[in-house]
mmCIF file of C-alpha atoms and ligand atoms in Angstrom:
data_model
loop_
_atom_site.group_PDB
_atom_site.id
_atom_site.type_symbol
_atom_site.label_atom_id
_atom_site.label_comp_id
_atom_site.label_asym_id
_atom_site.label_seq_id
_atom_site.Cartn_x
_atom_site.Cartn_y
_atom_site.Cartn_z
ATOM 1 C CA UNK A 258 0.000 0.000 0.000
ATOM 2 C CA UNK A 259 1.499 3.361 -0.768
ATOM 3 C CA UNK A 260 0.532 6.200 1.619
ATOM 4 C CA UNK A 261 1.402 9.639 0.626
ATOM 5 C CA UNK A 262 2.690 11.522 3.948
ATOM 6 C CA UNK A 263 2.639 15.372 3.839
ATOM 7 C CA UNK A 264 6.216 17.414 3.526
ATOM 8 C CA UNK A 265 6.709 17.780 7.773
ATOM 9 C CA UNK A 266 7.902 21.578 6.763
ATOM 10 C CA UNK A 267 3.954 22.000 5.849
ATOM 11 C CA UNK A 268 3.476 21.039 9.594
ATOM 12 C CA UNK A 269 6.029 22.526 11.607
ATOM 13 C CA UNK A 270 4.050 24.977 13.636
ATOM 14 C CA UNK A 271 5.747 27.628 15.086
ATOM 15 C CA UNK A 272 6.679 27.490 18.464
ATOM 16 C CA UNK A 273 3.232 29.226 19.666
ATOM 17 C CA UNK A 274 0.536 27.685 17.623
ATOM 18 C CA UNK A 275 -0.903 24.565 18.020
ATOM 19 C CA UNK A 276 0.402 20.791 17.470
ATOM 20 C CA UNK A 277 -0.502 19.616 14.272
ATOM 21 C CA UNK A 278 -2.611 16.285 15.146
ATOM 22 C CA UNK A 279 -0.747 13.208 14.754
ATOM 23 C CA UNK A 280 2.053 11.080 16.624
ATOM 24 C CA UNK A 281 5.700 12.649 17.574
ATOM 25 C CA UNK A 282 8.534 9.896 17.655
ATOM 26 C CA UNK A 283 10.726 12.437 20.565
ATOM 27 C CA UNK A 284 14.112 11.391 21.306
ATOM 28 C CA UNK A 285 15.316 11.631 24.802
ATOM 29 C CA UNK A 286 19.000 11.908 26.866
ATOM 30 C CA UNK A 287 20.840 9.308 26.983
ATOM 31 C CA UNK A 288 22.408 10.721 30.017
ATOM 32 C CA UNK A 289 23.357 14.666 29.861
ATOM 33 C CA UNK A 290 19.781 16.002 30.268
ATOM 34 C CA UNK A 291 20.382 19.081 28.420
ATOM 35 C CA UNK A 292 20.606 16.882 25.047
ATOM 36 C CA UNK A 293 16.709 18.052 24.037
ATOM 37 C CA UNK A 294 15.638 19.645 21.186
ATOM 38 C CA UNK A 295 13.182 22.904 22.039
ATOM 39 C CA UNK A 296 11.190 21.392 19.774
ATOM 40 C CA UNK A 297 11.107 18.166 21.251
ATOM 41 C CA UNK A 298 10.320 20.002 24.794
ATOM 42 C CA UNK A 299 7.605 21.953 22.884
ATOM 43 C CA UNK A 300 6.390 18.855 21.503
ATOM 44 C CA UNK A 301 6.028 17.719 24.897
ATOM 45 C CA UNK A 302 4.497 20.399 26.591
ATOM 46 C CA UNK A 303 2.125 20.564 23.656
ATOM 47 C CA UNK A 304 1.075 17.054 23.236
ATOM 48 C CA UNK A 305 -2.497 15.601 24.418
ATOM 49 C CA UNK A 306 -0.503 12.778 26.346
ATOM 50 C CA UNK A 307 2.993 11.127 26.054
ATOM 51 C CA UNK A 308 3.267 7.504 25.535
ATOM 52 C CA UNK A 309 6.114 6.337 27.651
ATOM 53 C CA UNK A 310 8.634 2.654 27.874
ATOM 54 C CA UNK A 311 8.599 3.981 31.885
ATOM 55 C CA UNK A 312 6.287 6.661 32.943
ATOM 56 C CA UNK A 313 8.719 6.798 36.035
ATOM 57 C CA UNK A 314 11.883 7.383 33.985
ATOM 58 C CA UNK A 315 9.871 9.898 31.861
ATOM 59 C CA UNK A 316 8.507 11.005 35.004
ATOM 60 C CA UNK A 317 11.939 12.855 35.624
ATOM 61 C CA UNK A 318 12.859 14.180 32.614
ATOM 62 C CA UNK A 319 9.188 15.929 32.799
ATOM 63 C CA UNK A 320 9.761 16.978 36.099
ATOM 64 C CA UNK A 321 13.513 18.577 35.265
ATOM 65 C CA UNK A 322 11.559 21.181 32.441
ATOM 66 C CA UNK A 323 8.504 21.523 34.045
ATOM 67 C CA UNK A 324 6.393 19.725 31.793
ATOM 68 C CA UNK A 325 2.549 18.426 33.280
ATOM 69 C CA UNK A 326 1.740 17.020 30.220
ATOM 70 C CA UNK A 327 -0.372 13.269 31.212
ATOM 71 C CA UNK A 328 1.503 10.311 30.450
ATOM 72 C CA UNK A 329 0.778 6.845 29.996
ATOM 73 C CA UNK A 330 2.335 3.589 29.433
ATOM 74 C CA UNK A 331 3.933 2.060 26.130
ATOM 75 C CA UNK A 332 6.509 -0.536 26.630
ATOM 76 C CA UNK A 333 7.366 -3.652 24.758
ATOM 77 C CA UNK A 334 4.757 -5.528 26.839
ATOM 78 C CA UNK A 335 1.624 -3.738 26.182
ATOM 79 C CA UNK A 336 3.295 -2.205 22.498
ATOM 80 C CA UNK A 337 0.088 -3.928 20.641
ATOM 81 C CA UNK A 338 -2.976 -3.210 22.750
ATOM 82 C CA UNK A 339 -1.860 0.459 23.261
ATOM 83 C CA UNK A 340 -1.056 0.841 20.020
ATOM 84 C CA UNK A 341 -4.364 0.477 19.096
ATOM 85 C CA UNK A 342 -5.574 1.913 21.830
ATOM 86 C CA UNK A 343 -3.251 5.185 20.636
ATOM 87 C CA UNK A 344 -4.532 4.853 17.159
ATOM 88 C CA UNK A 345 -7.877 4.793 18.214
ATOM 89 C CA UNK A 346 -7.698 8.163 19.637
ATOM 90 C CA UNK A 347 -5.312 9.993 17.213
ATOM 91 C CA UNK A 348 -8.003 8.858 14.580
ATOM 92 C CA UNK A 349 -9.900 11.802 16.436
ATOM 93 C CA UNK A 350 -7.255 14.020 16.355
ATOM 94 C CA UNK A 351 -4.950 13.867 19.295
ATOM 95 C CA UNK A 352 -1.387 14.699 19.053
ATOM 96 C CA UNK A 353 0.577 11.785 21.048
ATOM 97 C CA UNK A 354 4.404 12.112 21.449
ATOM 98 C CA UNK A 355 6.091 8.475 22.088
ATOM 99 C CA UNK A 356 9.137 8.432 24.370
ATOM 100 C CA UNK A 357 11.365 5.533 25.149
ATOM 101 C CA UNK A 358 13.627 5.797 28.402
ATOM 102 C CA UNK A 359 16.243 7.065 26.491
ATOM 103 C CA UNK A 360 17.327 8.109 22.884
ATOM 104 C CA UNK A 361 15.354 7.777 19.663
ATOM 105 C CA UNK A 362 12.014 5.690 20.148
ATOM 106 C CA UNK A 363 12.093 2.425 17.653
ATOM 107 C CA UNK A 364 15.835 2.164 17.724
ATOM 108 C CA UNK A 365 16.369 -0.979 20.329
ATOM 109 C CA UNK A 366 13.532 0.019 22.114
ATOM 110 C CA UNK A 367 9.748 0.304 21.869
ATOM 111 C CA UNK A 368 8.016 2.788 19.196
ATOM 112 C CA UNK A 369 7.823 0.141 15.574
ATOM 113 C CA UNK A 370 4.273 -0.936 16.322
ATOM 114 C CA UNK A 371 2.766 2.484 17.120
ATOM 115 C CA UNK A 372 4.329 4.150 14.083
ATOM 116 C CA UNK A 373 3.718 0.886 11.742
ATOM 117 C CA UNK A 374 0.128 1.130 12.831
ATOM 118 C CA UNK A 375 -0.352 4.894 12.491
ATOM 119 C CA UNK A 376 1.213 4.550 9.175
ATOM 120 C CA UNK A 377 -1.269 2.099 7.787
ATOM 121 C CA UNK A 378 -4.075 3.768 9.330
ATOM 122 C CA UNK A 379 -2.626 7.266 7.532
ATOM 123 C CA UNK A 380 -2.182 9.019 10.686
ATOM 124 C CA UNK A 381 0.604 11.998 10.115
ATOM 125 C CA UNK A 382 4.290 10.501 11.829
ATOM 126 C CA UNK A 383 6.620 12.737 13.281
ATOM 127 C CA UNK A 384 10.074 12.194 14.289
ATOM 128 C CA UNK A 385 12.247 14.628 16.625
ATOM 129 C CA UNK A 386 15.440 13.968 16.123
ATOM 130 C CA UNK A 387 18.025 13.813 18.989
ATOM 131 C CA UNK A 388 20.202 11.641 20.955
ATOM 132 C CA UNK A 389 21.032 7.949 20.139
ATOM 133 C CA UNK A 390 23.500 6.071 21.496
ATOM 134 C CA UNK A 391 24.443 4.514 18.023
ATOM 135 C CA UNK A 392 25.594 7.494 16.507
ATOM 136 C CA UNK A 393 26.911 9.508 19.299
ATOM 137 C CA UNK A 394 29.490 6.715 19.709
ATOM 138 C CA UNK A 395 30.121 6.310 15.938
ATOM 139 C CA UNK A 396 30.726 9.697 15.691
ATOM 140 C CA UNK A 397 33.677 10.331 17.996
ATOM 141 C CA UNK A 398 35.088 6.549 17.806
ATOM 142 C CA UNK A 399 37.339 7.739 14.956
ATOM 143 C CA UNK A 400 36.240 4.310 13.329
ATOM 144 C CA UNK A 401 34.772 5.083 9.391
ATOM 145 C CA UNK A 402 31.355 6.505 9.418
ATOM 146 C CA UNK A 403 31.099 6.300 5.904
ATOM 147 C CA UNK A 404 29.359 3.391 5.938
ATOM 148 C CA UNK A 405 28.195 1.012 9.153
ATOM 149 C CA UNK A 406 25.925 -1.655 10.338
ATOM 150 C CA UNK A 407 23.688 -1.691 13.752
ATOM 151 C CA UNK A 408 23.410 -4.833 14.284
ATOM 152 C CA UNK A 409 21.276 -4.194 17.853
ATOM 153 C CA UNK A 410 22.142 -6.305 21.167
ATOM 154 C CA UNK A 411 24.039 -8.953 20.813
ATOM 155 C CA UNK A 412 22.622 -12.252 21.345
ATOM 156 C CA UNK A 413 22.899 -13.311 25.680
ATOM 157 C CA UNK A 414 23.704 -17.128 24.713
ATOM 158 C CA UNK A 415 26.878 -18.031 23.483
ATOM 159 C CA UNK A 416 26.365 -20.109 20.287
ATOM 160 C CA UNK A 417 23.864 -17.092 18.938
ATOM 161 C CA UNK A 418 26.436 -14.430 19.772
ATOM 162 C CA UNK A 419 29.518 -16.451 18.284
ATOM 163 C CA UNK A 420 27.256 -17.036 15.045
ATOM 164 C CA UNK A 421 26.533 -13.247 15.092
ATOM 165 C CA UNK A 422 29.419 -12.467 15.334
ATOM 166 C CA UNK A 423 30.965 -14.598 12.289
ATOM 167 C CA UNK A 424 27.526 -13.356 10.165
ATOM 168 C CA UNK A 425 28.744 -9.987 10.749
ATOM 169 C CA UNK A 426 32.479 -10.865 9.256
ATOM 170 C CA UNK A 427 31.247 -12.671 6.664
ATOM 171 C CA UNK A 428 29.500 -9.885 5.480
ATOM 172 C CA UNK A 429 32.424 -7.686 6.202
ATOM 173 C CA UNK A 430 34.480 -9.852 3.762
ATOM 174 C CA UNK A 431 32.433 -9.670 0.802
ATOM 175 C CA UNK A 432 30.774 -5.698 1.197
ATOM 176 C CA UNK A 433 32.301 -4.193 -1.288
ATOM 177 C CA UNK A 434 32.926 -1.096 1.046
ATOM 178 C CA UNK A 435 33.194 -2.568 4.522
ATOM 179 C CA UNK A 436 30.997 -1.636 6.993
ATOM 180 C CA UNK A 437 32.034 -0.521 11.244
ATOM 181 C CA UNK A 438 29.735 -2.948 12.787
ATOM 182 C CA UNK A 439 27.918 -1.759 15.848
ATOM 183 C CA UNK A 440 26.377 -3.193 18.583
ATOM 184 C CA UNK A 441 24.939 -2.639 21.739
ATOM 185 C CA UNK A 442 26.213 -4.343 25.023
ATOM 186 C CA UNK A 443 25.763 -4.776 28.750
ATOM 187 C CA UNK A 444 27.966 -4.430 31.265
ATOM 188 C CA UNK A 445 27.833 -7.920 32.454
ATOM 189 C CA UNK A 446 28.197 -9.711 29.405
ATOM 190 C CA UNK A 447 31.039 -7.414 27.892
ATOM 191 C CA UNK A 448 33.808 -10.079 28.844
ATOM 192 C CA UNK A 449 32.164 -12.807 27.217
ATOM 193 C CA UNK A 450 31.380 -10.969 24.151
ATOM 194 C CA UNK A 451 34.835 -9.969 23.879
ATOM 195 C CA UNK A 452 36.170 -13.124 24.279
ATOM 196 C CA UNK A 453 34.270 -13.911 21.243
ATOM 197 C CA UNK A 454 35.308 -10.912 19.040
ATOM 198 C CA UNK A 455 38.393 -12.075 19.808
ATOM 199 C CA UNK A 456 38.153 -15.735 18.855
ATOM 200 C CA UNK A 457 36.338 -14.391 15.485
ATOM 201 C CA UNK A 458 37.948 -11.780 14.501
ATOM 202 C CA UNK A 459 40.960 -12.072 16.011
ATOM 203 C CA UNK A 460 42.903 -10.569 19.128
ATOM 204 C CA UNK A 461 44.585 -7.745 16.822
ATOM 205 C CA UNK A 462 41.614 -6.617 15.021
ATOM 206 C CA UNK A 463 40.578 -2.622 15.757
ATOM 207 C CA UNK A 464 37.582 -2.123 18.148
ATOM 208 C CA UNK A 465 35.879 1.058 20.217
ATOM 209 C CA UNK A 466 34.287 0.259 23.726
ATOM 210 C CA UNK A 467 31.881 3.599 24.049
ATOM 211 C CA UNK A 468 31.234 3.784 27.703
ATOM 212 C CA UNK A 469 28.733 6.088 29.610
ATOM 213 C CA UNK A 470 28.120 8.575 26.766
ATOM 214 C CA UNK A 471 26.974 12.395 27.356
ATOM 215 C CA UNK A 472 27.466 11.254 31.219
ATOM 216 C CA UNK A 473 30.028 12.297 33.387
ATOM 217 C CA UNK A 474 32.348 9.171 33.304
ATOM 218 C CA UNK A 475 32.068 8.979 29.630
ATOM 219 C CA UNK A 476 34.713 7.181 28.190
ATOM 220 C CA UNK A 477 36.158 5.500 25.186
ATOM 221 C CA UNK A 478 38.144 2.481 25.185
ATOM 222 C CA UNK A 479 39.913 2.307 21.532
ATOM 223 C CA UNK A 480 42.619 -0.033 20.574
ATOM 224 C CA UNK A 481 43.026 -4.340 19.384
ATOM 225 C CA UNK A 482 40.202 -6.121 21.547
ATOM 226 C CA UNK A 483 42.960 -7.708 23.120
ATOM 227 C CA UNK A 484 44.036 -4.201 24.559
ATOM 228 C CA UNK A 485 40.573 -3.417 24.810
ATOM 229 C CA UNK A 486 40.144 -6.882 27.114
ATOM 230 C CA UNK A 487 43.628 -6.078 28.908
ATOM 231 C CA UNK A 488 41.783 -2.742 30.389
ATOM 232 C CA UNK A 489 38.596 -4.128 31.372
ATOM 233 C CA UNK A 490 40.296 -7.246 33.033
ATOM 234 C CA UNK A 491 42.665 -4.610 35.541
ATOM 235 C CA UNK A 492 38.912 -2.727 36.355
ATOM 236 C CA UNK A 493 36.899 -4.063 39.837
ATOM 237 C CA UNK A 494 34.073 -3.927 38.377
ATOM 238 C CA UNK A 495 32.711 -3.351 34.605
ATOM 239 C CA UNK A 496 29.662 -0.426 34.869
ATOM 240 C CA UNK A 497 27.744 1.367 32.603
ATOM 241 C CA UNK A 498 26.214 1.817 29.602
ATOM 242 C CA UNK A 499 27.794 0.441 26.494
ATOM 243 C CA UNK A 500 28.153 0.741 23.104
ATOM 244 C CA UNK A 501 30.605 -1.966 20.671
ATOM 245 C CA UNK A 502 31.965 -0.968 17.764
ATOM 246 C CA UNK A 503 34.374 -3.433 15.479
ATOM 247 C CA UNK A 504 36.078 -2.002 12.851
ATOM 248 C CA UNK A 505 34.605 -3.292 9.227
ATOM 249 C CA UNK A 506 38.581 -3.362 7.990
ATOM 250 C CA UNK A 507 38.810 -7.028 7.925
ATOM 251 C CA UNK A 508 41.312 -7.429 4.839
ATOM 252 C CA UNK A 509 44.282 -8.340 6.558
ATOM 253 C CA UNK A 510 42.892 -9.646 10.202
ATOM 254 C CA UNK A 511 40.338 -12.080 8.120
ATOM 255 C CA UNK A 512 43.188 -13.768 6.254
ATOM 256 C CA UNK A 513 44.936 -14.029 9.893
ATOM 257 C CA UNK A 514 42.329 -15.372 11.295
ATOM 258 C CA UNK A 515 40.776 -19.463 11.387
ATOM 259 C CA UNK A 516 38.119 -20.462 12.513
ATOM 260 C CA UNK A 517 38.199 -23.679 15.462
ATOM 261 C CA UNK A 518 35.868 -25.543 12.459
ATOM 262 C CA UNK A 519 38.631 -24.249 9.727
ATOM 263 C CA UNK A 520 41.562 -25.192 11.978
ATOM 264 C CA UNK A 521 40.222 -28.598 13.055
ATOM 265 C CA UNK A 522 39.525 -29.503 9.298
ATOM 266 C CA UNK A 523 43.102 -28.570 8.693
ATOM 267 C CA UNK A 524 44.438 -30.982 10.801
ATOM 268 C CA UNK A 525 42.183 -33.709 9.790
ATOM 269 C CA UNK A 526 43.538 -33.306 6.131
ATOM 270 C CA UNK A 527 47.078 -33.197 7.511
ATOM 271 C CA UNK A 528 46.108 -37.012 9.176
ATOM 272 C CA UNK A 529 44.773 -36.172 12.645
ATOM 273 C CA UNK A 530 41.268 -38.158 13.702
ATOM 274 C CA UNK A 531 38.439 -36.019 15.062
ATOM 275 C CA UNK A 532 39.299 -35.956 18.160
ATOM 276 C CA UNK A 533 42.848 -35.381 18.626
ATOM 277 C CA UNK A 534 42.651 -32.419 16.108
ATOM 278 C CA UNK A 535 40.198 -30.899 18.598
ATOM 279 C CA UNK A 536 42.273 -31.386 21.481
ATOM 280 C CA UNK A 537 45.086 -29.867 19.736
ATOM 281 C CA UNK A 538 42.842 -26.936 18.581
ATOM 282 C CA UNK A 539 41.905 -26.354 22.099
ATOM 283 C CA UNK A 540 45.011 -26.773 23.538
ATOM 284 C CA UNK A 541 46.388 -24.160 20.660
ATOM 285 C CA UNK A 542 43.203 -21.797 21.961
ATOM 286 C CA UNK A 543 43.445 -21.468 25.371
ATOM 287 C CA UNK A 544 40.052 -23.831 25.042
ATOM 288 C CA UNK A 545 38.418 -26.008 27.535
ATOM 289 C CA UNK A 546 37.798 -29.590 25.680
ATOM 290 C CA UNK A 547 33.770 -28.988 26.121
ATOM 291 C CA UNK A 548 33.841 -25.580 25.157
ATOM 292 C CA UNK A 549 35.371 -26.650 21.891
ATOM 293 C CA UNK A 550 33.394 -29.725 21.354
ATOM 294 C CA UNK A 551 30.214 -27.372 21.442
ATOM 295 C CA UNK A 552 32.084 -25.354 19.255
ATOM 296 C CA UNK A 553 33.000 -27.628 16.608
ATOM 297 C CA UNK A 554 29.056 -29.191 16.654
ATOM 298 C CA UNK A 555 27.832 -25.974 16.072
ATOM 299 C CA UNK A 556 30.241 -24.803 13.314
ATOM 300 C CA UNK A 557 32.151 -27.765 11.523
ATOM 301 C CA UNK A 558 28.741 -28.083 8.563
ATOM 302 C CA UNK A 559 29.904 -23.957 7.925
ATOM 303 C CA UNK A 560 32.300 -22.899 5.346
HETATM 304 N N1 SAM B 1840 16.845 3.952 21.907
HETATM 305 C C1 SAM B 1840 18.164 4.054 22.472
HETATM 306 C C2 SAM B 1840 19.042 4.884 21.522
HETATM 307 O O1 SAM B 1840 18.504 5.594 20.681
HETATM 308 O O2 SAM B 1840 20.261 4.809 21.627
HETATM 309 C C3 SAM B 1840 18.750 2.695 22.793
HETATM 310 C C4 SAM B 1840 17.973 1.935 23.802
HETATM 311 S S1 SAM B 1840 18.640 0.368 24.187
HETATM 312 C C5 SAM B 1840 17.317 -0.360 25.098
HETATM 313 C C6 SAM B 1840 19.766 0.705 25.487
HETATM 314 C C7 SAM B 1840 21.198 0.430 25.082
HETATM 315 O O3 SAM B 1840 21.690 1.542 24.339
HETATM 316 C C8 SAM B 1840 22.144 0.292 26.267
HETATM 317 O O4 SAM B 1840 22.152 -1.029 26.778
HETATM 318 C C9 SAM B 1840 23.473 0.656 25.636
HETATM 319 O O5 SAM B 1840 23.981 -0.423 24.888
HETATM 320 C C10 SAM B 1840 23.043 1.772 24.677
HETATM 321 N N2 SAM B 1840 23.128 3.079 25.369
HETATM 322 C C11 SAM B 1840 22.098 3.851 25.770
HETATM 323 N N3 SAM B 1840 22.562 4.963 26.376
HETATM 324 C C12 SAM B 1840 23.909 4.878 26.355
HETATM 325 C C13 SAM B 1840 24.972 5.715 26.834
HETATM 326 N N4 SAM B 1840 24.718 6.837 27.463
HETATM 327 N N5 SAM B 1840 26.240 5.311 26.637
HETATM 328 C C14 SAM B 1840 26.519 4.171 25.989
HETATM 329 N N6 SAM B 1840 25.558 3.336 25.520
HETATM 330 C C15 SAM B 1840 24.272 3.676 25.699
#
């Protein structure tokens, strides 16, 4: 279905007339609360009601600019019902801003169904453009912007996050410009996921740990993962909010780098059986033999 959308310039109102009816993607801080558009604190003030992941969280960011403005719950939970529910009454001409806890709506967080359904039902979308955590790292990483790939959280289990991992070098390999790959990670789970970057795409390869952005222990851990892993490993404690970026230049650190399934098939050919080419593999990689038995199931039918 094609739906024309009016040019948003035709909409803009200025800042003392009324909201045009329909629904306002805002982005939020990530963490420096003075990262808000006027427009999007117009938007705000101005809006019927604000659809929010945590009223609570909202709640505060209200309260800092003075904004009374009802709220109401919209989190991934309850993102169907209320989306109807919200499309139901901007039908009759409310003007509902979304807000996720942080950063642009419908990037890793709730805000797809509302817009997909206000879309179809030819509601007017607006989006107010501000922080995300995606490009705010990407942009001072000093990795190439010219061309990257969100690739969202990385998977919690081990298998999915090692396969992620090795879909997102693959593709590296063969773009014909490579791509910085980015992905969002927690603070308890950044030592296993670098582990992993490390076993697939190598100790050496480039990376950017974007810590705490816009906040007042911001920081940004650049260097090879295993540098990266060396400064993480001498910290008590890993905190904070976290964004991974690998660099997409793969040409030379690919060609360095074997997979366990490539290196146990090379040892097979050179006369080893199954099994002692695995325990030589993980031997040679620091392995436990389990760990690289799982390994090997999961990877030795891949190329
Ligand atoms: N919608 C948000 C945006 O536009 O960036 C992302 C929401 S997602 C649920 C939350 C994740 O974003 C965090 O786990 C972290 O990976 C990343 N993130 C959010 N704020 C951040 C910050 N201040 N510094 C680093 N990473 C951040």
């Amino acid at each position: 279905m094609l739906v024309e959308t009016k040019a948003l310039s035709d909409d803009l109102p200025a800042a003392n007339t009324r909201l045009a009816p329909g629904l306002y993607l805002v982005a939020t801080p990530i963490g420096n609360l003075e990262d808000i558009s006027l427009r999007a604190l117009r938007v705000m003030r101005s809006a019927d009601r604000i659809a929010c992941e945590d009223t609570r969280q909202t709640g505060k960011l209200l309260t800092h600019y003075g904004i009374t403005t009802p709220t109401v719950s919209y989190h991934l939970h309850n993102e169907r019902g209320r989306a109807e529910e919200l499309v139901a009454q901007l039908r009759e001409g409310a003007r509902i801003a979304v807000v996720s806890d942080a950063g642009t709506p419908g990037i890793a967080d709730p805000g797809e169904a509302i817009v997909r359904a206000a879309v179809e039902a030819g509601i007017p979308v607006f989006a107010i453009p501000g922080a995300n955590a995606v490009l705010t790292a990407l942009a001072a990483s000093g990795l190439s912007a010219e061309r990257f790939a969100f690739r969202g959280f990385l998977p919690s289990k081990a298998g999915e996050r090692r396969s992620a991992l090795e879909q997102a070098l693959a593709e590296t390999r063969t773009a014909a410009i490579s791509a910085t790959q980015i992905f969002y990670e927690t603070p308890h789970r950044i030592t296993e996921a670098l582990a992993d970057v490390a076993a697939v795409f190598g100790p050496a390869h480039p990376i950017v740990l974007a810590r705490e952005l816009t906040k007042l222990h911001e920081e940004f851990l650049r260097g090879t993962v295993a540098e990266v892993q060396a400064i993480l490993a001498a910290r008590d404690t890993v905190r904070g909010e976290m964004v991974l970026l690998l660099s997409g230049d793969v040409a030379a650190e690919a060609a360095a780098t074997q997979t366990l399934a490539t290196a146990v098939r090379a040892r097979m050919a050179a006369g080893d059986d199954e099994k002692d080419a695995l325990k030589h593999v993980a031997r040679e990689r620091g392995m436990g033999k389990s760990e690289a038995y799982r390994e090997w199931q999961r990877t030795r039918g891949k190329a």
